[in-house]
mmCIF file of N, CA, C and O in Angstrom:
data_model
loop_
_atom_site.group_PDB
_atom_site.id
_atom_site.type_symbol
_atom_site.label_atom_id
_atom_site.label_comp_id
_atom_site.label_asym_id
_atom_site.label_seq_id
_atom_site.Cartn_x
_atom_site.Cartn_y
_atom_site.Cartn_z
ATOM 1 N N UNK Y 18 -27.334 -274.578 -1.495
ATOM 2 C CA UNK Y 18 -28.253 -273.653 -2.119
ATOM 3 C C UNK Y 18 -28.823 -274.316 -3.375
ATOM 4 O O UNK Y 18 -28.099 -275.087 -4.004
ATOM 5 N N UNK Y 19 -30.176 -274.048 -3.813
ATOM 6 C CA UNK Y 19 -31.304 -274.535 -4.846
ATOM 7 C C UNK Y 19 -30.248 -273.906 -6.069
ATOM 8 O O UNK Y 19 -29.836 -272.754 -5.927
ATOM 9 N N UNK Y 20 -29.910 -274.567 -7.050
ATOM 10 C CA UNK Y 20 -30.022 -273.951 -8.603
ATOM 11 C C UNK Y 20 -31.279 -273.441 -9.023
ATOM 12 O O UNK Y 20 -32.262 -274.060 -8.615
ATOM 13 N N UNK Y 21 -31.448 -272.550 -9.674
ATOM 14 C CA UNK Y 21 -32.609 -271.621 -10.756
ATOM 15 C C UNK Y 21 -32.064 -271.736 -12.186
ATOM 16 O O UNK Y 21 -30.939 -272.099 -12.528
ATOM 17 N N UNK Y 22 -33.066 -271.362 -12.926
ATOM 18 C CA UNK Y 22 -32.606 -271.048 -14.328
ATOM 19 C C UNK Y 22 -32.228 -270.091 -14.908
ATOM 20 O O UNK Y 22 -32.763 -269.179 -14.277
ATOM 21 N N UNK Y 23 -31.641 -269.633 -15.724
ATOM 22 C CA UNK Y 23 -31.664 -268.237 -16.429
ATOM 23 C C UNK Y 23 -33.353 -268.344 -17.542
ATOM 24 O O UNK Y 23 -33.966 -269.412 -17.532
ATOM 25 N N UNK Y 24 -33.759 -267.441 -18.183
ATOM 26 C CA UNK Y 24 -34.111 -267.831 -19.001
ATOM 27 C C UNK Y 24 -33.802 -267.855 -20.140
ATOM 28 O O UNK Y 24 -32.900 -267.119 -20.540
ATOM 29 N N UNK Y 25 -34.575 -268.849 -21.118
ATOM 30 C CA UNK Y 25 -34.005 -269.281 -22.402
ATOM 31 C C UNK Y 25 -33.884 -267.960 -23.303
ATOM 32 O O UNK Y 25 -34.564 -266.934 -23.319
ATOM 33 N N UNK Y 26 -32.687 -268.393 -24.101
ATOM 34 C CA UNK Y 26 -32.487 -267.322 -25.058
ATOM 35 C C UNK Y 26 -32.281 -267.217 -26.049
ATOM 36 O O UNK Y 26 -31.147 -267.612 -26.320
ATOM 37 N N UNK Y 27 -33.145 -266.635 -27.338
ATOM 38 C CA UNK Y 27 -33.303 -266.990 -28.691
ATOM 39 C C UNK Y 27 -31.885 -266.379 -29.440
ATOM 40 O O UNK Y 27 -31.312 -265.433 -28.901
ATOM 41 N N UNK Y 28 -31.380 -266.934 -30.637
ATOM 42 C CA UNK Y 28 -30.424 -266.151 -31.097
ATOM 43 C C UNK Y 28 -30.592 -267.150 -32.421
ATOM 44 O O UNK Y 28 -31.282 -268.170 -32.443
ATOM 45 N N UNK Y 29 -29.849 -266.649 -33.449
ATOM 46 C CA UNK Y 29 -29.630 -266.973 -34.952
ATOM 47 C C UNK Y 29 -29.468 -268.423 -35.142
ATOM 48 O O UNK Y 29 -28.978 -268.957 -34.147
ATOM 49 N N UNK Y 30 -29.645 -268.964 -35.800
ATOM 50 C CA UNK Y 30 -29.324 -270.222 -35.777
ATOM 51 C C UNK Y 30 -27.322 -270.864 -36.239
ATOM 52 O O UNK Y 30 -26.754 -271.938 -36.042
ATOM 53 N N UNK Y 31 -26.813 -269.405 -36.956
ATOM 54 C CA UNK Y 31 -25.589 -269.009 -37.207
ATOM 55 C C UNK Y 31 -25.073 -268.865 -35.908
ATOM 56 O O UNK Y 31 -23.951 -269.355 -36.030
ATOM 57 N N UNK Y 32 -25.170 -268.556 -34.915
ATOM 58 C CA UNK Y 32 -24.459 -268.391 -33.457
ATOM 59 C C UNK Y 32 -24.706 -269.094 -32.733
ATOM 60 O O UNK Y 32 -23.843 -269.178 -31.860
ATOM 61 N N UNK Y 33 -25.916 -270.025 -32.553
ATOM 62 C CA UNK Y 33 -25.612 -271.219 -32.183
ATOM 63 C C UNK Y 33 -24.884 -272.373 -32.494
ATOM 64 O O UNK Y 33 -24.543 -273.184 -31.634
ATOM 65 N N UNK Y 34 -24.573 -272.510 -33.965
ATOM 66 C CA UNK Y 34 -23.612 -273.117 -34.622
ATOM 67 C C UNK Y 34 -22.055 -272.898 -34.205
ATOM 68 O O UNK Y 34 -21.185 -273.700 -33.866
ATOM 69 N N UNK Y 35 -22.059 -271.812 -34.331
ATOM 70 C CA UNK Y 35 -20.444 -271.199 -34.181
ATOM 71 C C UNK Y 35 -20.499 -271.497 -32.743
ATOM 72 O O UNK Y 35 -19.569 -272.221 -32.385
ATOM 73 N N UNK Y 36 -21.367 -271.129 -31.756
ATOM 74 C CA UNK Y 36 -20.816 -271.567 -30.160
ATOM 75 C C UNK Y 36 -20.907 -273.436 -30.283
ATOM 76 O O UNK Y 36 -20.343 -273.853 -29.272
ATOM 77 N N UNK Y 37 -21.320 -274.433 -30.995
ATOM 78 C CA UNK Y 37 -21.590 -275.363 -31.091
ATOM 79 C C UNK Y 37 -20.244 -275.834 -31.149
ATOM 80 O O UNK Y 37 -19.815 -276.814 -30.540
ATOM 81 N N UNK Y 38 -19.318 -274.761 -32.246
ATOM 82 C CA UNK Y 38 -18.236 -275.681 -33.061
ATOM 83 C C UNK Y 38 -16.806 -274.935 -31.875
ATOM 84 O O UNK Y 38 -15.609 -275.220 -31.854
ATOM 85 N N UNK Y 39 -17.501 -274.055 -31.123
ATOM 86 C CA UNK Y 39 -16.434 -273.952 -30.022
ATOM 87 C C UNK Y 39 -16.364 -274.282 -28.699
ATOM 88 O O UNK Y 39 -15.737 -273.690 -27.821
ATOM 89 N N UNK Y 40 -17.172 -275.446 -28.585
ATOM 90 C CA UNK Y 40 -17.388 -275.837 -26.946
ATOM 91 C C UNK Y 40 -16.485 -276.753 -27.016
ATOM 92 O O UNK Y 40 -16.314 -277.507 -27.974
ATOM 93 N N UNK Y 41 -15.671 -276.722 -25.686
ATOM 94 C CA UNK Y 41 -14.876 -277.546 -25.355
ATOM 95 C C UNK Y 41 -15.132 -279.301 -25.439
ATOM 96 O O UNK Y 41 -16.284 -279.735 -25.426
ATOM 97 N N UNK Y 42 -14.488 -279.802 -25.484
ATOM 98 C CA UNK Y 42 -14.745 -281.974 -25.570
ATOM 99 C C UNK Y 42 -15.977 -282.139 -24.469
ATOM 100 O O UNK Y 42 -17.011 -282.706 -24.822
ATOM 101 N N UNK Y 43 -15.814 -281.574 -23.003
ATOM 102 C CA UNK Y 43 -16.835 -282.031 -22.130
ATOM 103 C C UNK Y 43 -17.757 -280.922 -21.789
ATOM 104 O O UNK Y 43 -18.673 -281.014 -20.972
ATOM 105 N N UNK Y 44 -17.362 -279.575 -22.666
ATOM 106 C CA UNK Y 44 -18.678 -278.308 -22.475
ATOM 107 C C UNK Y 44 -19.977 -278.756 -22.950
ATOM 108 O O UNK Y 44 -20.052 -279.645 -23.798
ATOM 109 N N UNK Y 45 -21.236 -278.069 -22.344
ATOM 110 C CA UNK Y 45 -22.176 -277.960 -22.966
ATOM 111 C C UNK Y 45 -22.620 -276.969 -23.086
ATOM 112 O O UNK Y 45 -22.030 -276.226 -22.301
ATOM 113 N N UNK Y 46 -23.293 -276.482 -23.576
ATOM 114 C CA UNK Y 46 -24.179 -275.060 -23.752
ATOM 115 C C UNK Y 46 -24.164 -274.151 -22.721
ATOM 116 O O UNK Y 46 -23.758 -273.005 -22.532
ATOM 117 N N UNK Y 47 -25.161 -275.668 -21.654
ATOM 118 C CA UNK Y 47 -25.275 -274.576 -20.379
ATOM 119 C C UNK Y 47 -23.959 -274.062 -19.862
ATOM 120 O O UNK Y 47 -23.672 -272.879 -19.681
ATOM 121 N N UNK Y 48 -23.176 -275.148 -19.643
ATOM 122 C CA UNK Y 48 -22.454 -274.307 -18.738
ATOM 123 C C UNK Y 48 -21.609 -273.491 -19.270
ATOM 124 O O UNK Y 48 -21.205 -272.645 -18.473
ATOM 125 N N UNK Y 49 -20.994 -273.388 -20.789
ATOM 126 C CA UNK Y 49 -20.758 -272.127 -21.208
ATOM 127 C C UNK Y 49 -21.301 -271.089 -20.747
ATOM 128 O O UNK Y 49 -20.785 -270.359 -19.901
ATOM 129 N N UNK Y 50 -22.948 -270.851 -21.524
ATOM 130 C CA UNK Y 50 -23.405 -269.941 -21.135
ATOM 131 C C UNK Y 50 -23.709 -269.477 -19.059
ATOM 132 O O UNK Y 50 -23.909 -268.458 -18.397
ATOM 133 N N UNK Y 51 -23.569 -270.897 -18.817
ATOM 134 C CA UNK Y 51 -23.145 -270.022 -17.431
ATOM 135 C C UNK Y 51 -21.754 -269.303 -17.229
ATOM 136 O O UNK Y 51 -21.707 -268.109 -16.933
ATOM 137 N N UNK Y 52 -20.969 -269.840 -17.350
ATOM 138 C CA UNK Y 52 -19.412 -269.601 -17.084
ATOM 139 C C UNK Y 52 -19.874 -267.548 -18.263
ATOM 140 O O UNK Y 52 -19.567 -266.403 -17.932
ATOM 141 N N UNK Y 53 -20.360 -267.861 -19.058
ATOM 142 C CA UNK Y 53 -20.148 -265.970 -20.126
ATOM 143 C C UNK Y 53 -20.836 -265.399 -18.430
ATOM 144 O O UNK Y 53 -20.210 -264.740 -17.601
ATOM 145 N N UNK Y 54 -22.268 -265.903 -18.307
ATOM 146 C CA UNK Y 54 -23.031 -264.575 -17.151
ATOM 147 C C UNK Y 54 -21.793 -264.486 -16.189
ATOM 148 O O UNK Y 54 -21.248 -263.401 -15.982
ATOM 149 N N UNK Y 55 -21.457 -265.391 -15.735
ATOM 150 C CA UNK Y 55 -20.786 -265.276 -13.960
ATOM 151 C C UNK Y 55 -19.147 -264.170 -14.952
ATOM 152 O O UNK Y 55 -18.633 -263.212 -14.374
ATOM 153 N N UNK Y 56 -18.793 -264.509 -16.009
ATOM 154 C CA UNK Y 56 -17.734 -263.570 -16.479
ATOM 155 C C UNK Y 56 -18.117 -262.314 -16.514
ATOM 156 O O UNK Y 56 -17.325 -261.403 -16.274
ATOM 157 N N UNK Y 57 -19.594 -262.078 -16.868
ATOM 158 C CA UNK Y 57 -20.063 -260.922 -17.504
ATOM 159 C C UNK Y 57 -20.405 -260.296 -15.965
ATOM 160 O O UNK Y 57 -20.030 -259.172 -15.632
ATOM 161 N N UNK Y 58 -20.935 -260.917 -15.355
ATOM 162 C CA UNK Y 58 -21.417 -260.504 -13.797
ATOM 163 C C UNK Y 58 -20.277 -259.969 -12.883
ATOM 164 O O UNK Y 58 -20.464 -259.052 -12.083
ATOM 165 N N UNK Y 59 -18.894 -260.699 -13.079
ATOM 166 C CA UNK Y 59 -17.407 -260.080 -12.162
ATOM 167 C C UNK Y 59 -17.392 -258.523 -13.261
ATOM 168 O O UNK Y 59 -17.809 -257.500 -12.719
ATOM 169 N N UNK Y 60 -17.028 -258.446 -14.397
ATOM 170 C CA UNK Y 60 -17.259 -257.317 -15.024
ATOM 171 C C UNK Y 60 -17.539 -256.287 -14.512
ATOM 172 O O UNK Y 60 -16.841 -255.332 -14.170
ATOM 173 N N UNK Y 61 -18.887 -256.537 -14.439
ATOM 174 C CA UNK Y 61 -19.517 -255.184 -14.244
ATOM 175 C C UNK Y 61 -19.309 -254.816 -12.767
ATOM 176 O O UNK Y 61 -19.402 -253.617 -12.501
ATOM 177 N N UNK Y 62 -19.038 -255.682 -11.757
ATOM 178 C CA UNK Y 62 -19.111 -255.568 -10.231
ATOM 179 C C UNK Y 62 -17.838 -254.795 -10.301
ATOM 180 O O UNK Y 62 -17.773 -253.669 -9.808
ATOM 181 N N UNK Y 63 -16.793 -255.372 -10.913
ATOM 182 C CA UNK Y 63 -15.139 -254.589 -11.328
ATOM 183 C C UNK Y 63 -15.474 -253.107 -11.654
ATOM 184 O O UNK Y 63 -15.105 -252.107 -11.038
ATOM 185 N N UNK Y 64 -16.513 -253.216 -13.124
ATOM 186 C CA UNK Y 64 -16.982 -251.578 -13.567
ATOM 187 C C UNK Y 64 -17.209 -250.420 -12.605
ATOM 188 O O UNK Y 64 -16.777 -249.273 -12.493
ATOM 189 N N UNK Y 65 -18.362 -251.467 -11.737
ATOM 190 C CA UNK Y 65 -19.016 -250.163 -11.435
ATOM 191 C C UNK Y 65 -18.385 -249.748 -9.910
ATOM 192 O O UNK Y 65 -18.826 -248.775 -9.300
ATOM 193 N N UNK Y 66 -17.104 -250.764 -9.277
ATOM 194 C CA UNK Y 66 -16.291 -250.751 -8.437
ATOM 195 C C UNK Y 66 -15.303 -249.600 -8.509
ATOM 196 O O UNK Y 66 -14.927 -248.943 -7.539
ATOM 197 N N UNK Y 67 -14.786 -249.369 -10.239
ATOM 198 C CA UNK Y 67 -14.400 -248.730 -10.077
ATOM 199 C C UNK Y 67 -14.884 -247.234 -10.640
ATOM 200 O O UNK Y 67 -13.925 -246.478 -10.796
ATOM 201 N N UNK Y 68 -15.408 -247.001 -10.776
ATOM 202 C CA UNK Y 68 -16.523 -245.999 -11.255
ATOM 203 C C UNK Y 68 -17.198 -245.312 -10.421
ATOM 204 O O UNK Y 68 -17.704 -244.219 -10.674
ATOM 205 N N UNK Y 69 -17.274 -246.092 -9.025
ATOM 206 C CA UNK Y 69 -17.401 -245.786 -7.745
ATOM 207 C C UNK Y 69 -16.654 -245.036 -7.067
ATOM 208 O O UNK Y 69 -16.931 -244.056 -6.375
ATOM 209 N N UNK Y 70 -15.135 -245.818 -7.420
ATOM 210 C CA UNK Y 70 -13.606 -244.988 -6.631
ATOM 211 C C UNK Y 70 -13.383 -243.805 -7.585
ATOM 212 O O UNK Y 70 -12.763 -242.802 -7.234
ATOM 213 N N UNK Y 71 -13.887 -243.958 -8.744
ATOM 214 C CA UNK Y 71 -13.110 -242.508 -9.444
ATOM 215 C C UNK Y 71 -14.308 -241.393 -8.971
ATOM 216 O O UNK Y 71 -13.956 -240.217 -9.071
ATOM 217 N N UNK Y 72 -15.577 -241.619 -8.505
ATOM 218 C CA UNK Y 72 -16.680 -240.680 -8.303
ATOM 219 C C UNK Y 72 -16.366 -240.077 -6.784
ATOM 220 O O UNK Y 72 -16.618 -238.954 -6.348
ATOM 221 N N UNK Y 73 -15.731 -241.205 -6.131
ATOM 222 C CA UNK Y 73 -15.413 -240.641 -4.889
ATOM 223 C C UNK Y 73 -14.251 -239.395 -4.945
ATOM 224 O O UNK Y 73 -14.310 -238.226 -4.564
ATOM 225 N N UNK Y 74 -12.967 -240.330 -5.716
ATOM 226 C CA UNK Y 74 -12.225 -239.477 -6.110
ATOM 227 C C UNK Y 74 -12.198 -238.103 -6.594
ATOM 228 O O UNK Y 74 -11.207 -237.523 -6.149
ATOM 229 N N UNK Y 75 -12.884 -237.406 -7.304
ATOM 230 C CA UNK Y 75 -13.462 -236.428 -8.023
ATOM 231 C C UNK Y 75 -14.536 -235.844 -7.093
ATOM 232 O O UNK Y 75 -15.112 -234.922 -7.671
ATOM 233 N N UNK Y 76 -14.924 -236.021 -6.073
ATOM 234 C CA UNK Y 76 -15.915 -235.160 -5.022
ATOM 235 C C UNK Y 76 -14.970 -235.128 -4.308
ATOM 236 O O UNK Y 76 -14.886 -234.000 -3.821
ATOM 237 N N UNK Y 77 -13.666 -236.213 -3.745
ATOM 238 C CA UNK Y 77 -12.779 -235.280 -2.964
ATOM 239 C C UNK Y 77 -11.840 -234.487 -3.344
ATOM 240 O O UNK Y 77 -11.008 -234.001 -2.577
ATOM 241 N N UNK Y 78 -11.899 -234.277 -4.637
ATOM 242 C CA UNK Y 78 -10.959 -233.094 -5.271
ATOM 243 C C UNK Y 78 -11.656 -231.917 -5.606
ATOM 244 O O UNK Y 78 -11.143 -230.860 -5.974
ATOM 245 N N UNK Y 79 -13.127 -232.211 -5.424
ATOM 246 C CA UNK Y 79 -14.082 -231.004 -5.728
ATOM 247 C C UNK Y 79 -13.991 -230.279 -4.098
ATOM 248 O O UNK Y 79 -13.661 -229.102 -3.945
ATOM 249 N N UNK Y 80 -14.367 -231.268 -2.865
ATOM 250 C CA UNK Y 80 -13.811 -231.065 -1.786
ATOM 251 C C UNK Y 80 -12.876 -230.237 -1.288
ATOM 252 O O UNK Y 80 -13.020 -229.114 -0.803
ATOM 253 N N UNK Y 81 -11.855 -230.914 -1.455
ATOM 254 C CA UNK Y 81 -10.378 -230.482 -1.118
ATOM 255 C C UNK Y 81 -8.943 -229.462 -1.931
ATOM 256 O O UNK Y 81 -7.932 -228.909 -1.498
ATOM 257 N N UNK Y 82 -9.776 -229.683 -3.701
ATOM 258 C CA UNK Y 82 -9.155 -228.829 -4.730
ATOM 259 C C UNK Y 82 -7.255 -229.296 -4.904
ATOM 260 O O UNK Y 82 -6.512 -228.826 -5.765
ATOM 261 N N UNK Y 83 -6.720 -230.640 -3.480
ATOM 262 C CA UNK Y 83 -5.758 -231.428 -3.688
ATOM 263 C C UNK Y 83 -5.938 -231.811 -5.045
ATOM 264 O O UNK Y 83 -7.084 -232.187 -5.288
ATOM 265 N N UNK Y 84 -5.102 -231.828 -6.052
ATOM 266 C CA UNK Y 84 -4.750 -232.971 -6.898
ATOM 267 C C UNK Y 84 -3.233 -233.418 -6.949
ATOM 268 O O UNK Y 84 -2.351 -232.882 -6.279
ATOM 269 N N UNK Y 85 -3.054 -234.398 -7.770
ATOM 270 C CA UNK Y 85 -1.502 -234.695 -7.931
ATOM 271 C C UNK Y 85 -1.118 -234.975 -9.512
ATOM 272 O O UNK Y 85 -1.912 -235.585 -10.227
ATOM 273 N N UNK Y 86 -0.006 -234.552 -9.955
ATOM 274 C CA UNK Y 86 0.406 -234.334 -11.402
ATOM 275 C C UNK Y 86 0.421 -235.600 -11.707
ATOM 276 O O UNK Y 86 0.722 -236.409 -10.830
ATOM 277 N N UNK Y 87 0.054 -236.090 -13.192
ATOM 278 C CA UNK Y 87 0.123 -236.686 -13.502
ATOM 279 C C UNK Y 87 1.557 -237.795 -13.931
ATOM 280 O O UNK Y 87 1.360 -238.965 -14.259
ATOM 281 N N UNK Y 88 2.753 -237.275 -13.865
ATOM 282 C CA UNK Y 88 3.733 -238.280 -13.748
ATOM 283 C C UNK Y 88 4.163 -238.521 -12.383
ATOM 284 O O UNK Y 88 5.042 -239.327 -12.081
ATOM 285 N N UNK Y 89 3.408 -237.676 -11.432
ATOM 286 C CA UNK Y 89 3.780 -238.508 -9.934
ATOM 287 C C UNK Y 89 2.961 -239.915 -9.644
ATOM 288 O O UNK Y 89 3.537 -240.743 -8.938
ATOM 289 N N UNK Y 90 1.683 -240.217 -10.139
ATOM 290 C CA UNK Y 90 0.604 -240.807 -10.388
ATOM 291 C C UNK Y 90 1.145 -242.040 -11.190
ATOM 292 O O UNK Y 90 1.223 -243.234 -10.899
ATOM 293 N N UNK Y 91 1.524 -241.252 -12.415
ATOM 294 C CA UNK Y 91 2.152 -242.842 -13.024
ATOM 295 C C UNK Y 91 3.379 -243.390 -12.447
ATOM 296 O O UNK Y 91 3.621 -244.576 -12.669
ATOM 297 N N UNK Y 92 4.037 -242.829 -11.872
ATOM 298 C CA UNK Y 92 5.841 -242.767 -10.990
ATOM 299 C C UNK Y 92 5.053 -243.799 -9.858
ATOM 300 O O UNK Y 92 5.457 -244.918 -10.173
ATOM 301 N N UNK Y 93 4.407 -243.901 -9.049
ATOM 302 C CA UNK Y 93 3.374 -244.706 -7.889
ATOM 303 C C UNK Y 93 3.155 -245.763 -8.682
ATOM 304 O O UNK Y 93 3.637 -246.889 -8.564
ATOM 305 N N UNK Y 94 2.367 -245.337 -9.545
ATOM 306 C CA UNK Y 94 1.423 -246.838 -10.385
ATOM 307 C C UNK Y 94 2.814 -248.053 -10.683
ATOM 308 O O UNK Y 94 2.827 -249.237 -10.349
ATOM 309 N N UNK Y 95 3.794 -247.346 -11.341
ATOM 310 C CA UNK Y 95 5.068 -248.245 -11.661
ATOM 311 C C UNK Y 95 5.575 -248.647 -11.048
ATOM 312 O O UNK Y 95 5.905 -249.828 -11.150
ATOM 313 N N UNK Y 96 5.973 -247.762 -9.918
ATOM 314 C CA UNK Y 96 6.412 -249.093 -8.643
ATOM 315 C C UNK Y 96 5.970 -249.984 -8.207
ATOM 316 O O UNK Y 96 6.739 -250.942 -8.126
ATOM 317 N N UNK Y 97 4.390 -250.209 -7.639
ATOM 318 C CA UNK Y 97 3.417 -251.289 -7.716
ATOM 319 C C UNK Y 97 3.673 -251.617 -8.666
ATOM 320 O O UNK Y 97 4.881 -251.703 -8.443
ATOM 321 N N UNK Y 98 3.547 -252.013 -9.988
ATOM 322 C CA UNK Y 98 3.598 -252.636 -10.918
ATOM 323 C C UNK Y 98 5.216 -253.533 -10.340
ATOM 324 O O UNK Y 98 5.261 -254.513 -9.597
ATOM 325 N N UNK Y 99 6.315 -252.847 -10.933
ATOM 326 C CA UNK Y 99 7.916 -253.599 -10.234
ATOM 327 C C UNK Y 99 7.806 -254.237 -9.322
ATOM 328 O O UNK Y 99 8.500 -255.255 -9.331
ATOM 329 N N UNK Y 100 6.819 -253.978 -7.953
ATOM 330 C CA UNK Y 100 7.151 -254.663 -6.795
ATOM 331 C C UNK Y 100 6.277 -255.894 -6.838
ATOM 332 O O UNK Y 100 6.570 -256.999 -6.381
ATOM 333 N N UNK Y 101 5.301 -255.591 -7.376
ATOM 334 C CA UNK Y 101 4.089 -257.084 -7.502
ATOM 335 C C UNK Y 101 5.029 -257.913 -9.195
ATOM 336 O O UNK Y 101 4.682 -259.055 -9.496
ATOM 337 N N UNK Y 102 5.706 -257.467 -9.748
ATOM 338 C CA UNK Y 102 6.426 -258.528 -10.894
ATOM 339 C C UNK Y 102 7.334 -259.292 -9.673
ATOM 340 O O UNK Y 102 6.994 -260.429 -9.345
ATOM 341 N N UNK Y 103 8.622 -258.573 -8.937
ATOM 342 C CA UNK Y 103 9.590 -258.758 -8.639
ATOM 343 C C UNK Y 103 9.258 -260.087 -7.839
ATOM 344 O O UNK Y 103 9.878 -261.112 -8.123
ATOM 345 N N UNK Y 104 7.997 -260.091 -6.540
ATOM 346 C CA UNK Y 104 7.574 -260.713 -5.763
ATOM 347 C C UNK Y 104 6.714 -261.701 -6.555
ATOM 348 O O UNK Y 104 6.608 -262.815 -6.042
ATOM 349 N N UNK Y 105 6.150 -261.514 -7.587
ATOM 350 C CA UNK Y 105 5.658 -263.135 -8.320
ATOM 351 C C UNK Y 105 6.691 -263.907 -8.857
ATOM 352 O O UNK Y 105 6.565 -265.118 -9.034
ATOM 353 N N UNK Y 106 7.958 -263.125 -9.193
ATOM 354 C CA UNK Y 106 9.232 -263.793 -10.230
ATOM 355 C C UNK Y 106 10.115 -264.373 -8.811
ATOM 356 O O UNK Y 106 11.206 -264.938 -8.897
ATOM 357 N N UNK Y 107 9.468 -264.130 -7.655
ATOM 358 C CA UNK Y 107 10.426 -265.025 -6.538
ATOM 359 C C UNK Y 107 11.855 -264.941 -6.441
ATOM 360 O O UNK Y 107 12.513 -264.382 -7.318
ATOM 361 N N UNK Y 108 12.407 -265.497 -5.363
ATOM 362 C CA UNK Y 108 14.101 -264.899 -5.641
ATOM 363 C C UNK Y 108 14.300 -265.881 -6.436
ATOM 364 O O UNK Y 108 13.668 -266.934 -6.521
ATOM 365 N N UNK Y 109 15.812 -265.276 -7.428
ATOM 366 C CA UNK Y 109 17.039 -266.081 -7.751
ATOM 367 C C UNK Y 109 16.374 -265.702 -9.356
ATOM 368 O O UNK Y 109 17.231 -266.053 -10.167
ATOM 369 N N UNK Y 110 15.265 -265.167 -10.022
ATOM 370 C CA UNK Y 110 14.884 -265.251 -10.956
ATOM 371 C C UNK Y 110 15.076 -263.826 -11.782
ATOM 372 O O UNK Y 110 14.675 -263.726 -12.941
#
């Protein structure tokens, strides 16, 4: 696939400095500023991903008038949490 450009973008001459004095030994500009969009771009796809599931969520409770208490909710969330630590910490650890 062709590369394109973003277009250029004016800013202070103070913030170009300061991103100047924080680019890595082999960074340059560009690809900082590529690497911020493509960060800034997963973001919002994450945002509005989930912003999506809670809208669904909330029309099927407008729906269905089901809800579930809130420490059963977090009681779920914590086990996922334990079982995805336990299984990255591998046995014997």
């Amino acid at each position: 696939m062709k590369s394109c450009t973003l277009p250029a973008v004016r800013v202070e001459p103070e913030l170009r400095a300061e991103l100047e004095a924080v680019l890595g030994e082999e960074e340059t500009i560009s690809t900082f500023v590529a690497d911020a969009v493509r960060r800034a771009v997963d973001f919002r796809r994450v945002q509005t991903d989930f912003h999506a599931r809670g809208e669904a969520a909330w029309q099927d409770y407008l729906r269905t008038g089901v809800s579930h208490p809130v420490d059963e909710v977090f009681d779920r969330v914590q086990t996922r949490i334990d079982a995805r630590r336990r299984e990255l910490q591998g046995p014997g650890t």
